[in-house]
Amino acid sequence: WFKNELNLTQCLCQLLDSGDMNGIDGSLSTISKLCEDSYTELDREVYGRPVNYLVPKLITFFGHQQVQIRKSAVHSIVNLLQSSSVAEDNGAGIFNAIIANLEPFLQGIFLLANDQDKEIKKDVCRSFVALLDCYQRIKPFIKDIINYMLHQTQDPDENLALEACEFWSAIAEMEAAIQDLQPFIPQLLPVLLKGMVYSEMDRVMLAAEDDDAHVADKEEHIHPHLINKAVNKRMHANQHQNGDDDDDDDDDADEVSQWNLRKCSASSLDVMSSMYGDPILEVLLPLIQERMQENQQWEVRESAILALGAVAEGCYTGMKPHLNQLIPYLVKVLNNDVKP
């Protein structure tokens, strides 16, 4: 169907230029689905590489007065960005089409950064995570991006905060970004610790699991490791691939259900401890010790224990002198009838 004489994408672009709001809205909605489900076709030579003229056209709608228009336009390009990281054949071409328009794209994204619509803000966060793949190109703006992501990671909307939190494990494992991120560590660590506290939804799920003692534990629930960025990246990749294996689909659904702000925050702290090592303990340990106090709620004390586990490997040498205090505390917690 892509081979019609009047190419589908050309027809859609004509509608974008028509000035008719219904036509523009319908066209952008269709383009958004194409960018999500047929992204490889958009970069095929036989079809004239529609992605090359779609990207700059979509960017022009980032500042549109109607929220649905803005939402569809940015979501389309974010779908392309995310698909370019998982597409085996056409990923480079799609990514290059966006990089060729990077300056107007960044201008548009910064314009949308303070949009009132939460879905648009989620796509702004996703775009900054994806653009880390061209770090040197966004390096001049990285301080502004880091400050923005710090703010969004603390948003009361947990779904938005989760999208922003994905940024930290991604940037923390990049050697090129070590010096740029380091000055923000004193601000970032308290934010990650806060994100590691059980949310209201987490507590509801815990209560529902109290009666499942007869059900065998899954390996990820008993094996001492954190669900890390690799799991989440594979989850996003599977969303863009058309697998036929029902078992794989079930596994993906399980991963989605497990991934949340708490685990993403812990994963980010895990990566940071591996990259920065013992020096982060100067900031982190006082925060953990404060959270371990008996006057704190059990959810806060549990988040401190989770943080200890997250940095146990990356900061092993720095943690050793504190083991004589930590081990008795952990044993005491194990014998406590109050959660955790």
mmCIF file of C-alpha atoms in Angstrom, residues 14-340:
data_model
loop_
_atom_site.group_PDB
_atom_site.id
_atom_site.type_symbol
_atom_site.label_atom_id
_atom_site.label_comp_id
_atom_site.label_asym_id
_atom_site.label_seq_id
_atom_site.Cartn_x
_atom_site.Cartn_y
_atom_site.Cartn_z
ATOM 1 C CA GLN A 14 -0.599 17.852 1.839
ATOM 2 C CA LEU A 15 -3.256 17.643 4.533
ATOM 3 C CA LEU A 16 -0.820 19.176 7.011
ATOM 4 C CA ASP A 17 -0.486 22.161 4.670
ATOM 5 C CA SER A 18 -4.224 22.445 4.049
ATOM 6 C CA GLY A 19 -5.022 24.658 7.039
ATOM 7 C CA ASP A 20 -8.043 22.491 7.851
ATOM 8 C CA MET A 21 -7.859 21.570 11.535
ATOM 9 C CA ASN A 22 -9.740 18.308 11.128
ATOM 10 C CA GLY A 23 -7.482 17.301 8.252
ATOM 11 C CA ILE A 24 -4.342 18.250 10.182
ATOM 12 C CA ASP A 25 -5.490 16.374 13.273
ATOM 13 C CA GLY A 26 -6.368 13.252 11.288
ATOM 14 C CA SER A 27 -3.143 13.404 9.296
ATOM 15 C CA LEU A 28 -0.976 13.720 12.412
ATOM 16 C CA SER A 29 -2.827 10.890 14.110
ATOM 17 C CA THR A 30 -2.141 8.649 11.091
ATOM 18 C CA ILE A 31 1.506 9.726 10.894
ATOM 19 C CA SER A 32 1.937 8.966 14.591
ATOM 20 C CA LYS A 33 0.738 5.403 14.024
ATOM 21 C CA LEU A 34 2.995 5.029 10.978
ATOM 22 C CA CYS A 35 5.987 6.186 13.022
ATOM 23 C CA GLU A 36 5.132 3.612 15.660
ATOM 24 C CA ASP A 37 4.171 0.593 13.549
ATOM 25 C CA SER A 38 5.745 1.139 10.095
ATOM 26 C CA TYR A 39 8.879 3.103 10.897
ATOM 27 C CA THR A 40 11.124 0.873 8.778
ATOM 28 C CA GLU A 41 9.028 1.622 5.689
ATOM 29 C CA LEU A 42 9.515 5.342 6.227
ATOM 30 C CA ASP A 43 13.241 5.036 5.566
ATOM 31 C CA ARG A 44 13.172 2.783 2.509
ATOM 32 C CA GLU A 45 14.782 4.084 -0.664
ATOM 33 C CA VAL A 46 12.081 2.528 -2.822
ATOM 34 C CA TYR A 47 9.510 4.814 -1.167
ATOM 35 C CA GLY A 48 11.679 7.910 -1.370
ATOM 36 C CA ARG A 49 12.663 7.871 2.318
ATOM 37 C CA PRO A 50 9.574 9.734 3.583
ATOM 38 C CA VAL A 51 11.205 10.185 6.993
ATOM 39 C CA ASN A 52 13.480 12.863 5.507
ATOM 40 C CA TYR A 53 10.603 15.232 4.776
ATOM 41 C CA LEU A 54 8.266 14.084 7.550
ATOM 42 C CA VAL A 55 10.633 15.047 10.380
ATOM 43 C CA PRO A 56 11.009 18.766 9.538
ATOM 44 C CA LYS A 57 7.295 18.984 8.775
ATOM 45 C CA LEU A 58 6.374 17.489 12.168
ATOM 46 C CA ILE A 59 8.694 19.866 14.021
ATOM 47 C CA THR A 60 6.769 22.860 12.690
ATOM 48 C CA PHE A 61 3.732 21.734 14.697
ATOM 49 C CA PHE A 62 5.525 21.653 18.080
ATOM 50 C CA GLY A 63 4.327 25.175 18.792
ATOM 51 C CA HIS A 64 0.744 24.734 17.606
ATOM 52 C CA GLN A 65 -1.977 26.259 19.778
ATOM 53 C CA GLN A 66 -4.027 23.053 19.929
ATOM 54 C CA VAL A 67 -2.676 20.548 22.442
ATOM 55 C CA GLN A 68 -3.700 17.475 20.437
ATOM 56 C CA ILE A 69 -1.748 18.748 17.422
ATOM 57 C CA ARG A 70 1.350 19.335 19.535
ATOM 58 C CA LYS A 71 0.940 15.970 21.209
ATOM 59 C CA SER A 72 0.670 14.000 17.951
ATOM 60 C CA ALA A 73 3.587 15.830 16.358
ATOM 61 C CA VAL A 74 6.071 15.292 19.189
ATOM 62 C CA HIS A 75 4.870 11.733 19.821
ATOM 63 C CA SER A 76 5.542 10.863 16.182
ATOM 64 C CA ILE A 77 9.170 11.950 16.348
ATOM 65 C CA VAL A 78 9.723 10.355 19.743
ATOM 66 C CA ASN A 79 8.419 7.082 18.273
ATOM 67 C CA LEU A 80 10.981 7.457 15.490
ATOM 68 C CA LEU A 81 13.752 8.202 17.984
ATOM 69 C CA GLN A 82 12.949 5.159 20.082
ATOM 70 C CA SER A 83 12.494 2.891 17.082
ATOM 71 C CA SER A 84 15.850 3.977 15.640
ATOM 72 C CA SER A 85 17.582 2.489 18.692
ATOM 73 C CA VAL A 86 16.035 -0.962 18.165
ATOM 74 C CA ALA A 87 15.610 -1.236 14.377
ATOM 75 C CA GLU A 88 18.187 -3.634 12.985
ATOM 76 C CA ASP A 89 18.172 -2.353 9.396
ATOM 77 C CA ASN A 90 16.808 1.179 9.176
ATOM 78 C CA GLY A 91 17.628 2.619 12.555
ATOM 79 C CA ALA A 92 20.615 4.680 11.396
ATOM 80 C CA GLY A 93 18.688 6.334 8.570
ATOM 81 C CA ILE A 94 15.826 7.317 10.858
ATOM 82 C CA PHE A 95 18.195 8.690 13.482
ATOM 83 C CA ASN A 96 20.160 10.633 10.878
ATOM 84 C CA ALA A 97 16.951 12.237 9.609
ATOM 85 C CA ILE A 98 16.353 13.618 13.093
ATOM 86 C CA ILE A 99 19.977 14.638 13.621
ATOM 87 C CA ALA A 100 19.853 16.558 10.312
ATOM 88 C CA ASN A 101 17.109 18.661 11.921
ATOM 89 C CA LEU A 102 18.555 18.648 15.425
ATOM 90 C CA GLU A 103 18.676 22.408 15.963
ATOM 91 C CA PRO A 104 14.975 23.089 15.202
ATOM 92 C CA PHE A 105 14.057 19.851 16.983
ATOM 93 C CA LEU A 106 15.828 20.941 20.178
ATOM 94 C CA GLN A 107 14.281 24.394 19.935
ATOM 95 C CA GLY A 108 10.863 22.760 19.670
ATOM 96 C CA ILE A 109 11.524 20.331 22.519
ATOM 97 C CA PHE A 110 12.675 23.126 24.829
ATOM 98 C CA LEU A 111 9.507 25.007 23.878
ATOM 99 C CA LEU A 112 7.414 21.985 24.876
ATOM 100 C CA ALA A 113 9.351 21.361 28.098
ATOM 101 C CA ASN A 114 6.967 23.523 30.117
ATOM 102 C CA ASP A 115 3.802 22.407 28.362
ATOM 103 C CA GLN A 116 0.884 21.823 30.718
ATOM 104 C CA ASP A 117 0.039 18.472 29.126
ATOM 105 C CA LYS A 118 1.604 15.540 31.000
ATOM 106 C CA GLU A 119 1.775 13.302 27.930
ATOM 107 C CA ILE A 120 3.783 15.926 26.069
ATOM 108 C CA LYS A 121 6.164 16.233 29.011
ATOM 109 C CA LYS A 122 6.624 12.454 28.994
ATOM 110 C CA ASP A 123 7.615 12.619 25.337
ATOM 111 C CA VAL A 124 10.021 15.473 26.087
ATOM 112 C CA CYS A 125 11.678 13.242 28.703
ATOM 113 C CA ARG A 126 11.785 10.294 26.288
ATOM 114 C CA SER A 127 13.393 12.471 23.631
ATOM 115 C CA PHE A 128 16.170 13.611 25.988
ATOM 116 C CA VAL A 129 16.895 9.982 26.914
ATOM 117 C CA ALA A 130 17.045 8.962 23.252
ATOM 118 C CA LEU A 131 19.238 11.936 22.293
ATOM 119 C CA LEU A 132 21.952 10.729 24.658
ATOM 120 C CA ASP A 133 22.977 8.537 21.715
ATOM 121 C CA CYS A 134 24.369 11.719 20.122
ATOM 122 C CA TYR A 135 25.785 13.114 23.338
ATOM 123 C CA GLN A 136 28.378 15.419 21.815
ATOM 124 C CA ARG A 137 25.660 17.161 19.810
ATOM 125 C CA ILE A 138 23.553 17.925 22.900
ATOM 126 C CA LYS A 139 26.489 18.529 25.257
ATOM 127 C CA PRO A 140 26.161 22.354 24.998
ATOM 128 C CA PHE A 141 22.646 22.047 26.456
ATOM 129 C CA ILE A 142 23.299 19.256 28.954
ATOM 130 C CA LYS A 143 23.159 21.410 32.102
ATOM 131 C CA ASP A 144 19.709 22.687 31.170
ATOM 132 C CA ILE A 145 18.598 19.160 30.290
ATOM 133 C CA ILE A 146 19.873 17.744 33.595
ATOM 134 C CA ASN A 147 18.122 20.468 35.591
ATOM 135 C CA TYR A 148 14.898 19.820 33.701
ATOM 136 C CA MET A 149 15.074 16.072 34.273
ATOM 137 C CA LEU A 150 15.807 16.604 37.966
ATOM 138 C CA HIS A 151 12.618 18.629 38.222
ATOM 139 C CA GLN A 152 10.498 16.120 36.289
ATOM 140 C CA THR A 153 11.822 13.164 38.298
ATOM 141 C CA GLN A 154 10.159 14.761 41.324
ATOM 142 C CA ASP A 155 6.805 15.285 39.633
ATOM 143 C CA PRO A 156 3.815 14.014 41.665
ATOM 144 C CA ASP A 157 2.674 12.091 38.591
ATOM 145 C CA GLU A 158 4.617 8.827 39.019
ATOM 146 C CA ASN A 159 4.376 7.936 35.323
ATOM 147 C CA LEU A 160 5.987 11.239 34.334
ATOM 148 C CA ALA A 161 8.589 10.867 37.071
ATOM 149 C CA LEU A 162 9.407 7.379 35.802
ATOM 150 C CA GLU A 163 9.984 8.622 32.248
ATOM 151 C CA ALA A 164 12.350 11.264 33.596
ATOM 152 C CA CYS A 165 14.101 8.805 35.907
ATOM 153 C CA GLU A 166 15.078 6.646 32.919
ATOM 154 C CA PHE A 167 17.500 9.436 32.053
ATOM 155 C CA TRP A 168 19.775 8.882 35.051
ATOM 156 C CA SER A 169 20.793 5.286 34.464
ATOM 157 C CA ALA A 170 21.298 6.118 30.777
ATOM 158 C CA ILE A 171 23.561 9.124 31.321
ATOM 159 C CA ALA A 172 25.344 7.665 34.347
ATOM 160 C CA GLU A 173 26.768 4.774 32.330
ATOM 161 C CA MET A 174 28.212 7.102 29.664
ATOM 162 C CA GLU A 175 31.903 7.843 30.165
ATOM 163 C CA ALA A 176 31.553 10.969 28.027
ATOM 164 C CA ALA A 177 29.103 12.415 30.549
ATOM 165 C CA ILE A 178 30.950 11.648 33.791
ATOM 166 C CA GLN A 179 32.326 15.153 34.284
ATOM 167 C CA ASP A 180 29.078 16.837 33.243
ATOM 168 C CA LEU A 181 26.892 14.859 35.648
ATOM 169 C CA GLN A 182 29.252 14.906 38.634
ATOM 170 C CA PRO A 183 28.385 18.447 39.892
ATOM 171 C CA PHE A 184 24.715 17.428 40.076
ATOM 172 C CA ILE A 185 25.262 14.336 42.242
ATOM 173 C CA PRO A 186 24.490 16.132 45.560
ATOM 174 C CA GLN A 187 21.135 17.205 44.079
ATOM 175 C CA LEU A 188 20.410 13.928 42.335
ATOM 176 C CA LEU A 189 21.030 11.413 45.132
ATOM 177 C CA PRO A 190 18.254 12.706 47.442
ATOM 178 C CA VAL A 191 15.856 12.642 44.485
ATOM 179 C CA LEU A 192 16.702 9.009 43.725
ATOM 180 C CA LEU A 193 16.340 8.036 47.390
ATOM 181 C CA LYS A 194 12.937 9.678 47.501
ATOM 182 C CA GLY A 195 11.926 7.741 44.391
ATOM 183 C CA MET A 196 12.921 4.470 46.068
ATOM 184 C CA VAL A 197 10.226 4.768 48.746
ATOM 185 C CA TYR A 198 7.205 2.546 48.183
ATOM 186 C CA SER A 199 4.445 4.518 46.471
ATOM 187 C CA GLU A 200 0.793 4.208 47.414
ATOM 188 C CA MET A 201 0.257 1.852 44.477
ATOM 189 C CA ASP A 202 3.258 -0.228 45.564
ATOM 190 C CA ARG A 203 1.744 -0.580 49.019
ATOM 191 C CA VAL A 204 -1.589 -1.662 47.555
ATOM 192 C CA MET A 205 0.182 -4.343 45.523
ATOM 193 C CA LEU A 206 2.142 -5.476 48.585
ATOM 194 C CA ALA A 207 -1.076 -5.859 50.528
ATOM 195 C CA ALA A 208 -2.537 -7.942 47.712
ATOM 196 C CA GLU A 209 0.513 -10.211 47.784
ATOM 197 C CA ASP A 210 0.299 -10.871 51.524
ATOM 198 C CA ASP A 211 -1.933 -13.888 50.928
ATOM 199 C CA ASP A 212 0.178 -15.584 48.237
ATOM 200 C CA ALA A 213 2.438 -17.634 50.515
ATOM 201 C CA HIS A 214 1.342 -20.776 48.665
ATOM 202 C CA VAL A 215 2.619 -19.395 45.342
ATOM 203 C CA ALA A 216 6.239 -20.119 44.419
ATOM 204 C CA ASP A 217 8.477 -17.037 44.330
ATOM 205 C CA LYS A 218 9.797 -15.911 40.965
ATOM 206 C CA GLU A 219 13.544 -15.878 40.487
ATOM 207 C CA GLU A 220 13.741 -12.077 40.238
ATOM 208 C CA HIS A 221 12.011 -11.803 43.623
ATOM 209 C CA ILE A 222 14.604 -13.903 45.464
ATOM 210 C CA HIS A 223 17.802 -13.358 43.477
ATOM 211 C CA PRO A 224 19.764 -10.437 44.960
ATOM 212 C CA HIS A 225 19.860 -8.149 41.967
ATOM 213 C CA LEU A 226 18.058 -5.088 40.756
ATOM 214 C CA ILE A 227 15.984 -4.928 37.608
ATOM 215 C CA ASN A 228 18.247 -2.685 35.595
ATOM 216 C CA LYS A 229 18.181 -0.528 32.527
ATOM 217 C CA ALA A 230 18.820 -3.500 30.264
ATOM 218 C CA VAL A 231 15.463 -5.001 31.227
ATOM 219 C CA ASN A 232 13.679 -1.741 30.583
ATOM 220 C CA LYS A 233 15.477 -1.170 27.277
ATOM 221 C CA ARG A 234 14.518 -4.666 26.139
ATOM 222 C CA MET A 235 10.944 -3.947 27.181
ATOM 223 C CA HIS A 236 10.852 -0.838 24.970
ATOM 224 C CA ALA A 237 12.497 -2.739 22.122
ATOM 225 C CA ASN A 238 9.897 -5.488 22.251
ATOM 226 C CA GLN A 239 7.159 -2.886 21.958
ATOM 227 C CA HIS A 240 8.562 -2.021 18.522
ATOM 228 C CA GLN A 241 8.991 -5.600 17.288
ATOM 229 C CA ASN A 242 6.296 -7.923 15.995
ATOM 230 C CA GLY A 243 7.058 -11.192 17.754
ATOM 231 C CA ASP A 244 4.721 -14.170 17.393
ATOM 232 C CA ASP A 245 5.741 -16.027 20.523
ATOM 233 C CA ASP A 246 2.957 -15.861 23.083
ATOM 234 C CA ASP A 247 5.354 -16.851 25.853
ATOM 235 C CA ASP A 248 7.595 -13.893 25.016
ATOM 236 C CA ASP A 249 4.572 -11.606 25.121
ATOM 237 C CA ASP A 250 3.725 -12.903 28.594
ATOM 238 C CA ASP A 251 7.304 -12.303 29.739
ATOM 239 C CA ASP A 252 7.220 -8.757 28.372
ATOM 240 C CA ALA A 253 3.936 -8.046 30.143
ATOM 241 C CA ASP A 254 5.475 -9.290 33.388
ATOM 242 C CA GLU A 255 8.481 -6.997 32.949
ATOM 243 C CA VAL A 256 6.200 -4.033 32.334
ATOM 244 C CA SER A 257 4.209 -4.804 35.466
ATOM 245 C CA GLN A 258 7.384 -4.998 37.566
ATOM 246 C CA TRP A 259 9.122 -1.826 36.365
ATOM 247 C CA ASN A 260 8.274 1.287 38.366
ATOM 248 C CA LEU A 261 9.803 4.481 39.744
ATOM 249 C CA ARG A 262 11.151 2.708 42.821
ATOM 250 C CA LYS A 263 13.099 0.137 40.807
ATOM 251 C CA CYS A 264 14.182 2.644 38.186
ATOM 252 C CA SER A 265 15.574 4.907 40.927
ATOM 253 C CA ALA A 266 17.419 1.979 42.505
ATOM 254 C CA SER A 267 18.802 0.935 39.137
ATOM 255 C CA SER A 268 20.052 4.467 38.498
ATOM 256 C CA LEU A 269 21.796 4.526 41.879
ATOM 257 C CA ASP A 270 23.322 1.127 41.082
ATOM 258 C CA VAL A 271 24.769 2.436 37.793
ATOM 259 C CA MET A 272 26.033 5.622 39.435
ATOM 260 C CA SER A 273 27.829 3.664 42.147
ATOM 261 C CA SER A 274 29.579 1.593 39.476
ATOM 262 C CA MET A 275 30.683 4.674 37.525
ATOM 263 C CA TYR A 276 31.600 7.029 40.390
ATOM 264 C CA GLY A 277 32.491 4.539 43.106
ATOM 265 C CA ASP A 278 33.242 5.346 46.743
ATOM 266 C CA PRO A 279 33.286 9.180 46.426
ATOM 267 C CA ILE A 280 29.480 9.317 46.192
ATOM 268 C CA LEU A 281 29.279 7.855 49.716
ATOM 269 C CA GLU A 282 30.284 11.238 51.135
ATOM 270 C CA VAL A 283 26.867 12.519 50.069
ATOM 271 C CA LEU A 284 24.911 9.273 50.149
ATOM 272 C CA LEU A 285 25.757 7.754 53.549
ATOM 273 C CA PRO A 286 24.440 10.647 55.680
ATOM 274 C CA LEU A 287 21.183 10.486 53.716
ATOM 275 C CA ILE A 288 20.916 6.734 54.243
ATOM 276 C CA GLN A 289 21.756 6.980 57.937
ATOM 277 C CA GLU A 290 19.050 9.594 58.436
ATOM 278 C CA ARG A 291 16.529 7.312 56.748
ATOM 279 C CA MET A 292 17.527 4.343 58.899
ATOM 280 C CA GLN A 293 16.480 6.021 62.128
ATOM 281 C CA GLU A 294 13.766 4.232 64.123
ATOM 282 C CA ASN A 295 11.528 7.303 64.123
ATOM 283 C CA GLN A 296 11.204 7.075 60.326
ATOM 284 C CA GLN A 297 8.263 5.318 58.693
ATOM 285 C CA TRP A 298 8.977 1.738 57.642
ATOM 286 C CA GLU A 299 8.732 2.669 53.950
ATOM 287 C CA VAL A 300 11.529 5.223 54.392
ATOM 288 C CA ARG A 301 13.719 2.783 56.340
ATOM 289 C CA GLU A 302 13.130 0.142 53.675
ATOM 290 C CA SER A 303 14.248 2.565 50.955
ATOM 291 C CA ALA A 304 17.507 3.073 52.866
ATOM 292 C CA ILE A 305 18.084 -0.688 52.872
ATOM 293 C CA LEU A 306 17.333 -0.818 49.146
ATOM 294 C CA ALA A 307 19.889 1.954 48.606
ATOM 295 C CA LEU A 308 22.512 -0.013 50.526
ATOM 296 C CA GLY A 309 21.929 -2.966 48.236
ATOM 297 C CA ALA A 310 22.128 -0.751 45.162
ATOM 298 C CA VAL A 311 25.602 0.562 46.017
ATOM 299 C CA ALA A 312 26.951 -2.578 47.709
ATOM 300 C CA GLU A 313 28.980 -3.644 44.683
ATOM 301 C CA GLY A 314 29.992 -0.310 43.170
ATOM 302 C CA CYS A 315 31.019 1.179 46.540
ATOM 303 C CA TYR A 316 32.201 -2.038 48.165
ATOM 304 C CA THR A 317 35.539 -0.708 49.433
ATOM 305 C CA GLY A 318 33.985 2.403 50.902
ATOM 306 C CA MET A 319 31.226 0.415 52.582
ATOM 307 C CA LYS A 320 33.512 -2.076 54.345
ATOM 308 C CA PRO A 321 34.360 0.178 57.332
ATOM 309 C CA HIS A 322 30.628 0.585 58.036
ATOM 310 C CA LEU A 323 29.731 -3.116 58.034
ATOM 311 C CA ASN A 324 30.167 -3.499 61.796
ATOM 312 C CA GLN A 325 27.261 -1.068 62.229
ATOM 313 C CA LEU A 326 25.177 -2.079 59.229
ATOM 314 C CA ILE A 327 25.064 -5.820 59.825
ATOM 315 C CA PRO A 328 23.560 -5.619 63.356
ATOM 316 C CA TYR A 329 21.025 -3.112 62.058
ATOM 317 C CA LEU A 330 19.979 -5.391 59.186
ATOM 318 C CA VAL A 331 19.715 -8.407 61.510
ATOM 319 C CA LYS A 332 17.511 -6.375 63.828
ATOM 320 C CA VAL A 333 15.271 -5.406 60.908
ATOM 321 C CA LEU A 334 14.969 -9.053 59.861
ATOM 322 C CA ASN A 335 13.685 -9.909 63.338
ATOM 323 C CA ASN A 336 11.222 -7.031 63.395
ATOM 324 C CA ASP A 337 7.535 -7.876 63.022
ATOM 325 C CA VAL A 338 6.822 -4.511 61.386
ATOM 326 C CA LYS A 339 7.318 -4.240 57.634
ATOM 327 C CA PRO A 340 9.581 -4.613 55.781
#
